[in-house]
Coordinates of C-alpha atoms (C1' of nucleotides) in Angstrom, one line a residue:
Chain L
M204 CA -20.0 -34.7 1.3
K205 CA -23.5 -34.5 2.5
E206 CA -24.2 -31.8 4.9
G207 CA -23.9 -28.1 4.7
P208 CA -23.8 -25.4 2.0
D209 CA -21.6 -25.6 -1.1
I210 CA -18.5 -23.6 -0.4
A211 CA -16.6 -25.0 -3.3
L212 CA -18.7 -23.2 -5.9
I213 CA -18.0 -19.8 -4.4
G214 CA -14.4 -20.7 -3.8
S215 CA -13.8 -21.7 -7.4
L216 CA -15.5 -18.4 -8.6
I217 CA -13.1 -16.4 -6.4
G218 CA -10.2 -18.8 -7.0
D219 CA -9.3 -17.5 -10.5
P220 CA -6.9 -14.6 -10.3
A221 CA -8.7 -12.7 -13.1
R222 CA -12.0 -13.0 -11.4
A223 CA -10.6 -12.1 -8.0
N224 CA -9.1 -9.0 -9.5
M225 CA -12.4 -8.0 -11.0
L226 CA -14.3 -8.6 -7.8
T227 CA -11.7 -6.6 -5.9
A228 CA -12.1 -3.8 -8.4
L229 CA -15.9 -3.9 -8.0
T230 CA -15.5 -3.7 -4.2
G231 CA -14.6 -0.1 -5.0
G232 CA -18.3 0.4 -5.4
K233 CA -18.3 2.0 -8.8
A234 CA -20.1 0.3 -11.6
L235 CA -17.6 -0.7 -14.2
T236 CA -17.8 -1.7 -17.8
A237 CA -16.5 -5.0 -19.2
T238 CA -13.7 -3.2 -20.9
E239 CA -12.6 -1.5 -17.7
L240 CA -12.7 -4.7 -15.8
A241 CA -10.7 -6.5 -18.5
G242 CA -8.1 -3.8 -18.2
T243 CA -7.7 -4.1 -14.4
A244 CA -7.6 -7.8 -14.7
G245 CA -5.1 -7.7 -17.4
I246 CA -7.0 -9.9 -19.8
T247 CA -8.7 -9.4 -23.2
L248 CA -12.3 -8.5 -23.6
Q249 CA -13.4 -11.9 -24.6
T250 CA -12.1 -13.7 -21.6
A251 CA -13.4 -11.0 -19.3
S252 CA -16.8 -11.5 -20.8
S253 CA -16.6 -15.2 -20.1
H254 CA -15.6 -14.6 -16.5
L255 CA -18.3 -12.0 -16.0
S256 CA -21.0 -14.3 -17.2
K257 CA -19.8 -16.9 -14.8
L258 CA -19.8 -14.5 -11.9
E259 CA -23.3 -13.4 -12.8
A260 CA -24.5 -17.0 -13.0
G261 CA -23.0 -17.5 -9.6
G262 CA -25.0 -14.5 -8.3
L263 CA -22.0 -12.5 -7.3
I264 CA -22.5 -9.6 -9.7
T265 CA -25.2 -7.9 -11.7
Q266 CA -25.2 -6.1 -14.9
R267 CA -27.1 -3.1 -16.0
K268 CA -27.4 -2.1 -19.6
Q269 CA -27.1 1.5 -20.4
G270 CA -26.7 2.5 -24.0
R271 CA -24.1 0.4 -25.6
H272 CA -22.3 -0.1 -22.3
R273 CA -22.9 -2.7 -19.7
Y274 CA -22.2 -1.7 -16.2
F275 CA -21.3 -4.4 -13.7
T276 CA -21.6 -4.1 -9.9
L277 CA -21.5 -6.5 -7.0
A278 CA -24.9 -8.2 -6.6
D279 CA -25.6 -6.8 -3.1
D280 CA -24.1 -5.8 0.2
D281 CA -23.6 -9.4 1.2
V282 CA -21.1 -10.1 -1.6
G283 CA -19.2 -7.0 -0.6
L284 CA -19.1 -8.1 3.0
M285 CA -18.0 -11.6 2.1
I286 CA -15.2 -10.3 -0.1
E287 CA -13.9 -7.8 2.5
G288 CA -14.1 -10.7 5.0
L289 CA -11.9 -12.8 2.8
M290 CA -9.5 -9.9 2.2
G291 CA -9.2 -9.5 6.0
F292 CA -8.4 -13.2 6.4
A293 CA -5.9 -13.1 3.6
A294 CA -4.2 -9.9 4.8
Y295 CA -3.8 -11.3 8.3
R296 CA -2.1 -14.3 6.9
G297 CA 0.3 -12.2 4.9
F298 CA -1.2 -13.3 1.5
T299 CA -0.6 -10.0 -0.1
R300 CA 0.1 -9.6 -3.8
H301 CA 2.9 -7.3 -3.7
R302 CA 4.8 -8.0 -0.5
T303 CA 3.9 -4.9 1.4
G304 CA 0.2 -4.9 2.0
P305 CA -1.6 -2.1 0.3
K306 CA 1.2 0.1 -0.7
D307 CA -1.0 3.1 -0.5
P308 CA -1.4 4.2 3.1
A309 CA -4.3 6.3 1.9
L310 CA -6.2 3.0 1.5
R311 CA -5.7 2.2 5.2
K312 CA -6.8 5.7 6.2
A313 CA -10.1 5.9 4.3
R314 CA -11.5 3.9 1.5
V315 CA -14.7 2.7 0.0
C316 CA -15.9 -0.7 1.0
Y317 CA -18.4 -1.4 -1.8
N318 CA -20.7 1.4 -0.7
H319 CA -19.6 2.5 2.7
L320 CA -16.6 4.0 4.5
A321 CA -13.8 1.7 5.6
G322 CA -10.3 2.0 6.9
D323 CA -9.1 3.9 9.9
Y324 CA -11.9 6.5 9.5
G325 CA -14.6 3.9 9.1
V326 CA -13.6 2.1 12.2
R327 CA -13.2 5.4 14.1
M328 CA -16.7 6.4 13.0
L329 CA -18.4 3.3 14.3
D330 CA -16.4 3.4 17.5
S331 CA -17.6 6.9 18.1
L332 CA -21.2 6.1 17.3
V333 CA -21.1 3.2 19.7
A334 CA -19.5 5.3 22.4
E335 CA -22.2 7.9 22.1
E336 CA -24.8 5.2 22.2
V337 CA -26.1 6.0 18.7
I338 CA -25.6 2.4 17.8
T339 CA -25.7 -0.8 19.8
G340 CA -25.6 -4.4 19.0
V341 CA -23.6 -7.6 19.0
G342 CA -22.1 -9.5 16.2
D343 CA -22.8 -8.2 12.8
K344 CA -26.3 -7.2 13.7
L345 CA -26.4 -3.6 14.8
H346 CA -29.3 -1.3 15.8
L347 CA -29.9 2.4 15.9
T348 CA -31.0 3.7 19.3
P349 CA -33.9 6.2 19.6
S350 CA -31.5 9.0 20.3
G351 CA -29.4 7.7 17.4
E352 CA -32.4 8.1 15.1
D353 CA -32.7 11.7 16.1
R354 CA -29.1 12.3 15.5
M355 CA -29.1 10.8 12.1
T356 CA -32.2 12.8 11.1
T357 CA -30.6 16.1 12.2
L358 CA -27.6 15.1 10.1
G359 CA -29.9 15.1 7.2
I360 CA -30.4 11.4 6.7
D361 CA -33.8 10.3 5.5
L362 CA -34.3 7.3 7.8
P363 CA -37.8 6.4 6.7
A364 CA -36.5 6.1 3.1
L365 CA -33.7 3.8 4.3
T366 CA -36.0 1.5 6.3
R367 CA -38.3 1.3 3.3
L368 CA -35.5 -0.5 1.5
R369 CA -35.5 -4.2 2.0
R370 CA -32.0 -4.1 3.3
P371 CA -30.4 -4.1 6.7
L372 CA -30.1 -0.5 8.1
C373 CA -27.0 -1.1 10.2
R374 CA -24.5 -3.8 9.8
A375 CA -20.9 -4.5 11.0
C376 CA -18.3 -5.1 8.4
L377 CA -14.9 -6.5 9.3
D378 CA -12.2 -4.1 8.1
W379 CA -9.3 -5.9 6.5
S380 CA -6.7 -3.2 7.3
E381 CA -7.8 -2.3 10.8
R382 CA -9.1 -5.8 11.7
R383 CA -12.0 -4.2 13.5
S384 CA -15.5 -3.5 12.5
H385 CA -16.9 -0.5 10.7
L386 CA -20.4 0.4 9.8
A387 CA -22.1 -1.1 6.7
G388 CA -25.7 -1.4 5.7
S389 CA -27.9 1.3 4.1
L390 CA -27.0 3.7 6.9
G391 CA -23.3 3.3 6.3
Q392 CA -24.0 3.9 2.7
A393 CA -26.1 7.0 3.4
L394 CA -23.4 8.4 5.6
L395 CA -20.7 8.0 3.0
T396 CA -22.8 9.6 0.3
L397 CA -23.5 12.4 2.8
F398 CA -19.8 13.1 3.2
L399 CA -19.3 13.1 -0.6
D400 CA -22.4 15.3 -1.2
K401 CA -21.3 17.8 1.3
G402 CA -17.9 18.0 -0.3
W403 CA -16.1 16.8 2.8
A404 CA -14.5 13.9 0.9
K405 CA -13.7 12.9 -2.6
R406 CA -13.1 9.6 -4.3
E407 CA -9.7 9.1 -5.8
P408 CA -10.0 8.2 -9.5
D409 CA -9.2 4.6 -10.2
S410 CA -8.8 3.6 -6.6
R411 CA -10.8 2.7 -3.5
A412 CA -9.1 5.5 -1.6
I413 CA -11.1 8.4 -0.2
R414 CA -9.4 11.8 0.3
F415 CA -10.9 14.0 3.0
T416 CA -10.8 17.8 2.4
G417 CA -9.6 20.2 5.1
T418 CA -13.1 21.2 6.2
G419 CA -14.1 17.5 5.8
E420 CA -11.5 16.5 8.3
T421 CA -12.6 19.0 10.9
E422 CA -16.3 18.3 10.4
F423 CA -15.7 14.6 10.6
A424 CA -13.6 15.0 13.8
K425 CA -16.4 17.2 15.2
L426 CA -19.2 14.7 14.4
F427 CA -17.3 11.6 15.4
P428 CA -14.9 12.4 18.3
L429 CA -12.3 9.8 19.1
A430 CA -14.0 7.3 21.4
V431 CA -12.3 6.9 24.7
P432 CA -12.4 3.2 25.4
S433 CA -13.7 2.3 28.8
A434 CA -11.5 0.4 31.2
V435 CA -13.8 -2.6 30.8
K436 CA -13.6 -2.7 27.1
R437 CA -9.8 -2.3 26.9
H438 CA -9.4 -5.0 29.5
H439 CA -9.7 -8.0 27.2
E440 CA -9.5 -6.3 23.9
D441 CA -5.7 -6.4 24.1
T442 CA -5.6 -10.1 24.2
V443 CA -6.8 -10.1 20.6
E444 CA -3.6 -9.5 18.7
A445 CA -1.3 -12.5 18.6
Chain Y
M3 CA -4.2 -6.1 -9.9
K4 CA -2.2 -4.0 -7.6
E5 CA -3.9 -3.3 -4.3
G6 CA -5.2 -5.5 -1.5
P7 CA -4.7 -9.0 -0.2
D8 CA -4.7 -12.0 -2.5
I9 CA -8.1 -13.5 -2.3
A10 CA -7.6 -15.8 -5.3
L11 CA -5.1 -18.0 -3.4
I12 CA -7.6 -18.8 -0.7
G13 CA -10.4 -19.1 -3.2
S14 CA -8.6 -21.6 -5.2
L15 CA -7.8 -23.7 -2.1
I16 CA -11.5 -23.8 -1.2
G17 CA -12.6 -24.0 -4.8
D18 CA -11.9 -27.6 -5.3
P19 CA -14.8 -29.8 -4.1
A20 CA -12.6 -32.4 -2.5
R21 CA -10.8 -29.8 -0.5
A22 CA -14.0 -28.1 0.4
N23 CA -15.4 -31.3 1.7
M24 CA -12.3 -31.9 3.8
L25 CA -12.4 -28.4 5.3
T26 CA -16.1 -28.8 6.0
A27 CA -15.4 -32.1 7.8
L28 CA -12.6 -30.4 9.8
T29 CA -15.0 -27.7 10.8
G30 CA -16.5 -30.4 13.0
G31 CA -13.6 -29.7 15.3
K32 CA -12.3 -33.3 15.6
A33 CA -8.8 -34.1 14.4
L34 CA -9.1 -36.5 11.5
T35 CA -6.6 -38.7 9.8
A36 CA -5.8 -38.6 6.1
T37 CA -7.6 -41.8 5.5
E38 CA -10.8 -40.5 7.2
L39 CA -10.6 -37.3 5.2
A40 CA -10.1 -39.2 2.0
G41 CA -13.2 -41.2 2.8
T42 CA -15.5 -38.2 3.5
A43 CA -14.2 -36.5 0.3
G44 CA -14.7 -39.6 -1.8
I45 CA -11.2 -39.8 -3.2
T46 CA -8.2 -42.1 -2.8
L47 CA -5.6 -41.7 -0.2
Q48 CA -3.0 -40.4 -2.6
T49 CA -5.0 -37.5 -3.9
A50 CA -6.1 -36.7 -0.4
S51 CA -2.5 -36.5 0.6
S52 CA -1.8 -34.1 -2.2
H53 CA -4.7 -31.9 -1.2
L54 CA -3.8 -31.9 2.4
S55 CA -0.3 -30.8 1.7
K56 CA -1.7 -27.9 -0.4
L57 CA -4.0 -26.9 2.4
E58 CA -1.2 -27.0 4.8
A59 CA 1.1 -25.0 2.6
G60 CA -1.8 -22.5 2.4
G61 CA -1.9 -22.3 6.2
L62 CA -5.4 -23.5 6.5
I63 CA -4.7 -26.7 8.3
T64 CA -2.1 -28.2 10.6
Q65 CA -1.0 -31.8 11.1
R66 CA 0.1 -33.5 14.2
K67 CA 2.0 -36.8 14.1
Q68 CA 0.9 -39.4 16.6
G69 CA 2.2 -42.9 16.2
R70 CA 1.7 -43.9 12.7
H71 CA -1.2 -41.7 12.2
R72 CA -1.3 -38.1 11.2
Y73 CA -4.1 -36.0 12.6
F74 CA -5.2 -33.0 10.7
T75 CA -7.1 -30.0 12.1
L76 CA -7.9 -26.5 11.0
A77 CA -5.0 -24.2 11.6
D78 CA -6.8 -21.9 14.1
D79 CA -10.0 -20.2 15.0
D80 CA -9.7 -17.8 12.1
V81 CA -10.0 -20.5 9.6
G82 CA -13.0 -21.9 11.2
L83 CA -14.7 -18.5 11.3
M84 CA -13.9 -17.8 7.7
I85 CA -15.3 -21.1 6.6
E86 CA -18.5 -20.7 8.7
G87 CA -18.8 -17.3 7.1
L88 CA -18.5 -18.7 3.6
M89 CA -21.1 -21.3 4.5
G90 CA -23.4 -18.7 5.7
F91 CA -23.1 -16.8 2.5
A92 CA -23.5 -19.9 0.4
A93 CA -26.5 -21.1 2.4
Y94 CA -28.2 -17.7 2.1
R95 CA -27.8 -17.9 -1.6
G96 CA -29.3 -21.3 -1.8
F97 CA -26.0 -23.0 -2.8
T98 CA -26.7 -26.2 -1.0
R99 CA -25.3 -29.5 -2.1
H100 CA -28.4 -31.6 -1.8
R101 CA -31.3 -29.3 -2.4
T102 CA -32.7 -29.1 1.0
G103 CA -30.2 -27.3 3.2
P104 CA -28.8 -29.4 6.0
K105 CA -31.2 -32.3 5.9
D106 CA -30.6 -32.8 9.5
P107 CA -32.6 -30.4 11.7
A108 CA -30.4 -31.4 14.6
L109 CA -27.6 -29.5 12.9
R110 CA -29.7 -26.4 13.0
K111 CA -30.5 -26.9 16.6
A112 CA -27.0 -27.4 18.0
R113 CA -23.7 -28.2 16.3
V114 CA -20.0 -27.8 16.7
C115 CA -18.5 -24.8 14.9
Y116 CA -14.8 -25.8 14.9
N117 CA -14.6 -25.7 18.7
H118 CA -17.6 -23.9 20.0
L119 CA -21.4 -24.2 20.0
A120 CA -23.4 -23.0 17.0
G121 CA -26.9 -23.3 15.7
D122 CA -30.1 -22.3 17.5
Y123 CA -28.6 -23.0 20.9
G124 CA -25.4 -21.2 20.2
V125 CA -27.2 -18.0 19.1
R126 CA -29.5 -18.3 22.1
M127 CA -26.6 -18.5 24.4
L128 CA -25.0 -15.4 23.1
D129 CA -28.3 -13.5 23.1
S130 CA -28.8 -14.4 26.7
L131 CA -25.3 -13.5 27.7
V132 CA -25.7 -10.1 26.1
A133 CA -29.1 -9.5 27.6
E134 CA -27.7 -10.2 31.0
E135 CA -24.8 -7.9 30.3
V136 CA -22.2 -10.6 30.7
I137 CA -20.9 -9.8 27.3
T138 CA -20.8 -6.5 25.4
G139 CA -19.3 -5.4 22.2
V140 CA -19.8 -4.4 18.6
G141 CA -18.8 -6.2 15.5
D142 CA -16.9 -9.3 16.0
K143 CA -14.9 -7.9 18.9
L144 CA -16.7 -8.9 22.1
H145 CA -15.7 -8.3 25.7
L146 CA -16.5 -9.8 29.1
T147 CA -17.9 -7.4 31.6
P148 CA -16.6 -7.5 35.2
S149 CA -19.9 -9.1 36.4
G150 CA -19.5 -11.4 33.5
E151 CA -16.1 -12.5 34.7
D152 CA -17.6 -13.4 38.1
R153 CA -20.3 -15.4 36.4
M154 CA -17.9 -17.4 34.3
T155 CA -15.7 -18.1 37.2
T156 CA -18.6 -19.4 39.3
L157 CA -19.5 -21.6 36.3
G158 CA -16.2 -23.2 36.8
I159 CA -14.3 -21.6 34.0
D160 CA -10.6 -20.8 34.5
L161 CA -10.5 -17.3 33.1
P162 CA -6.8 -16.6 33.9
A163 CA -5.8 -19.7 32.0
L164 CA -7.9 -18.6 29.0
T165 CA -6.5 -15.1 28.9
R166 CA -3.0 -16.6 29.1
L167 CA -3.6 -18.1 25.7
R168 CA -2.6 -15.8 22.9
R169 CA -6.1 -16.0 21.5
P170 CA -9.1 -13.8 21.6
L171 CA -11.3 -14.6 24.6
C172 CA -14.6 -13.6 23.1
R173 CA -15.5 -13.4 19.5
A174 CA -18.6 -13.3 17.4
C175 CA -19.1 -15.9 14.7
L176 CA -21.8 -15.7 12.1
D177 CA -24.0 -18.7 12.3
W178 CA -24.9 -20.0 8.8
S179 CA -28.2 -21.6 9.8
E180 CA -29.5 -18.9 12.1
R181 CA -27.8 -16.0 10.2
R182 CA -27.0 -14.4 13.5
S183 CA -24.0 -14.3 15.7
H184 CA -22.9 -16.8 18.3
L185 CA -20.0 -16.9 20.7
A186 CA -16.6 -18.0 19.5
G187 CA -13.1 -17.5 20.9
S188 CA -11.5 -19.4 23.8
L189 CA -14.4 -18.6 26.1
G190 CA -16.9 -20.1 23.5
Q191 CA -14.7 -23.1 23.4
A192 CA -14.4 -23.4 27.1
L193 CA -18.2 -23.3 27.5
L194 CA -18.8 -26.0 25.0
T195 CA -16.2 -28.3 26.7
L196 CA -17.9 -27.5 30.0
F197 CA -21.2 -28.7 28.6
L198 CA -19.6 -31.9 27.3
D199 CA -17.7 -32.5 30.5
K200 CA -20.7 -32.1 32.7
G201 CA -22.5 -34.6 30.5
W202 CA -25.1 -32.1 29.5
A203 CA -24.5 -32.7 25.8
K204 CA -22.8 -35.2 23.6
R205 CA -21.3 -35.2 20.1
E206 CA -23.1 -37.2 17.5
P207 CA -20.5 -39.6 15.9
D208 CA -19.5 -38.6 12.4
S209 CA -21.5 -35.4 12.4
R210 CA -21.2 -31.9 13.6
A211 CA -24.5 -32.2 15.5
I212 CA -24.7 -32.0 19.3
R213 CA -27.4 -33.7 21.2
F214 CA -28.4 -32.3 24.6
T215 CA -29.5 -34.6 27.3
G216 CA -32.6 -34.1 29.4
T217 CA -30.8 -32.6 32.3
G218 CA -28.6 -30.7 29.9
E219 CA -31.6 -29.0 28.3
T220 CA -33.0 -27.9 31.7
E221 CA -29.6 -26.7 32.9
F222 CA -28.9 -24.9 29.7
A223 CA -32.3 -23.2 29.8
K224 CA -31.6 -22.2 33.4
L225 CA -28.2 -20.7 32.7
F226 CA -29.2 -19.0 29.5
P227 CA -32.8 -17.9 29.7
L228 CA -34.4 -16.7 26.5
A229 CA -33.4 -13.1 26.0
V230 CA -36.4 -10.8 25.7
P231 CA -35.4 -8.4 23.1
S232 CA -36.1 -4.8 24.1
A233 CA -38.4 -2.7 22.0
V234 CA -35.5 -0.7 20.8
K235 CA -33.5 -3.7 19.5
R236 CA -36.5 -5.3 17.8
H237 CA -37.3 -2.1 16.1
H238 CA -34.8 -2.4 13.3
E239 CA -33.8 -5.9 13.5
D240 CA -36.8 -7.0 11.6
T241 CA -35.7 -5.1 8.5
V242 CA -32.8 -7.5 8.2
E243 CA -34.5 -10.4 6.4
A244 CA -35.2 -9.8 2.8
Chain Q
dC155 C1' 13.2 -60.0 11.5
dT156 C1' 8.7 -60.0 8.9
dG157 C1' 4.5 -58.4 7.8
dA158 C1' 0.8 -55.1 8.2
dC159 C1' -0.7 -50.4 8.3
dG160 C1' -0.6 -45.3 7.3
dC161 C1' 0.9 -42.2 4.5
dT162 C1' 3.9 -39.7 1.1
dT163 C1' 6.2 -39.3 -3.4
dC164 C1' 6.6 -40.2 -8.3
dG165 C1' 4.8 -40.6 -12.9
dA166 C1' 1.4 -40.8 -16.3
dT167 C1' -3.2 -39.8 -17.8
dC168 C1' -7.0 -37.2 -18.5
dG169 C1' -10.5 -33.3 -18.1
dT170 C1' -11.4 -29.0 -17.4
dC171 C1' -10.9 -24.3 -18.0
dA172 C1' -8.6 -20.0 -19.0
dT173 C1' -7.1 -17.7 -22.9
dC174 C1' -7.4 -15.3 -27.2
dG175 C1' -8.4 -14.8 -32.6
dA176 C1' -12.3 -14.2 -35.4
dA177 C1' -16.8 -13.6 -36.4
dG178 C1' -21.5 -12.1 -35.0
dC179 C1' -24.9 -8.8 -32.8
dA180 C1' -26.4 -4.6 -30.8
dT181 C1' -26.1 0.4 -30.1
dC182 C1' -24.9 5.1 -31.1
dC183 C1' -23.2 8.8 -34.4
dG184 C1' -23.3 11.5 -38.4
Chain Z
dC52 C1' -27.3 4.3 -44.6
dG53 C1' -22.2 3.2 -43.3
dG54 C1' -18.8 3.1 -39.8
dA55 C1' -17.4 2.9 -35.1
dT56 C1' -17.8 1.2 -30.5
dG57 C1' -19.0 -2.2 -26.8
dC58 C1' -19.7 -6.6 -26.0
dT59 C1' -20.9 -11.7 -26.7
dT60 C1' -20.4 -16.2 -28.9
dC61 C1' -17.7 -19.7 -31.2
dG62 C1' -13.8 -22.5 -31.9
dA63 C1' -9.1 -23.9 -31.2
dT64 C1' -5.1 -24.0 -28.4
dG65 C1' -2.7 -24.7 -24.3
dA66 C1' -1.8 -25.4 -19.6
dC67 C1' -2.6 -26.5 -15.2
dG68 C1' -4.2 -29.6 -11.9
dA69 C1' -7.0 -33.5 -10.1
dT70 C1' -6.8 -38.2 -10.2
dC71 C1' -5.0 -42.8 -9.3
dG72 C1' -1.5 -46.9 -9.9
dA73 C1' 2.9 -48.2 -8.2
dA74 C1' 6.6 -47.7 -5.4
dG75 C1' 9.0 -45.9 -1.2
dC76 C1' 9.3 -44.7 3.7
dG77 C1' 8.3 -44.7 8.5
dT78 C1' 5.8 -47.0 12.5
dC79 C1' 3.9 -50.6 15.2
dA80 C1' 2.9 -55.7 16.4
dG81 C1' 4.7 -60.0 17.3

DNA sequence: CTGACGCTTCGATCGTCATCGAAGCATCCG
DNA sequence: CGGATGCTTCGATGACGATCGAAGCGTCAG
């Protein structure tokens, strides 16, 4: 009653199925128009408009006018992380919409999480980066090591530009399919765009799935070799699954 | 519409103010009766009963009969983590119920997060444990190092008993007041109970706040010295706040 | 047994909100 | 200019659900 932040407000925003569908769609990272969102939510344009204004008032999404279209996106990384977090919780509890989790195994393999790489490949990438001591950190706060900075720069990533943004550079995001962390933050975003720019991977249309090309697979495997978990790590990690 | 877990279900459960209040109260860790929960939520016993059965059907809480009372608790650690996560998100957005965040600064200093220590002291403890290489890990998966195991055992913690539980031993939980991670999991729980058992700290009645005693303060400071962040870590950590 | 307590279930009421038709406003196109 | 497209606002409808009174059921005390 008295203490603490107001959860109910956010809960009620997400609690409506139509809004939840729109938010899930926006977690794909692409800016979508009101008409598109109405379509994916299965409602008319008017109701969608009503929902969108509520979501915007709640600070969960932002709109950007462009010509006669209005493009909607998630307000920022935090919203994406929160939603992925909720999806992870829901998935673990078996609250899936159509019985069998994400029916598309491609989603589990590699997908967009708002603006960065998630799924098996996302988790594998962070594992590898940690094993090679490019990234360290505990909890959701991660840091780039000095050697990591070099490595990212040689990869063609403009670190100064990223740090100039008033956003976290590295961040851990809980993966709902793998139930482990992958790399978010502006660096995570930069890496994904790098893959897309180099033609190593492509976005599936109308889906969060990401398809790696043949050369993309090999390049990815070369850059981020499978991390061999040390005996220490494995020791207690196995007690995690129930 | 098609893909992904069902967020809306959980959202709607949390979306009702009465239910949100009860859940927040239960995040205090104590088992509460229906009457108590009705009180904190400001509703009658009948409506509370209705809400509680919904929360139980949704898997968020569990009840335990004892005499003519029914004690309710959060279903497991995951629920607590999820709720703290949402509170963190809400707090960061300024969605506080009564204007000025948690009016009680004691809450920010040290409080119960379902079953472990949170707030300034909780964050400081994990920082210290990481700095002394008792705990390592990335994301929300944390591990105890071999030297860490020794240290916990000498502290009087029965590690074998903890690992026998089918629960994660270490886990990172995002602190809503500090916006950094603190230690959750069965080890986090064991440490808090240790503090309480030794008389170093006491729970405030009817609050999540924890008050450290004089000797408790000194013992805590001795066990978990302020971690001096290395230059590397600090480097990018400062870009986190907006 | 009787009475008190704790809680659930039932039933009725009421408010809120999601939904959509219709109209209004802006933008682009020719 | 007209017409088409994209979206918002208004207004009415309808449904779901939160709320509480009253009754029912188990438990404990004496």
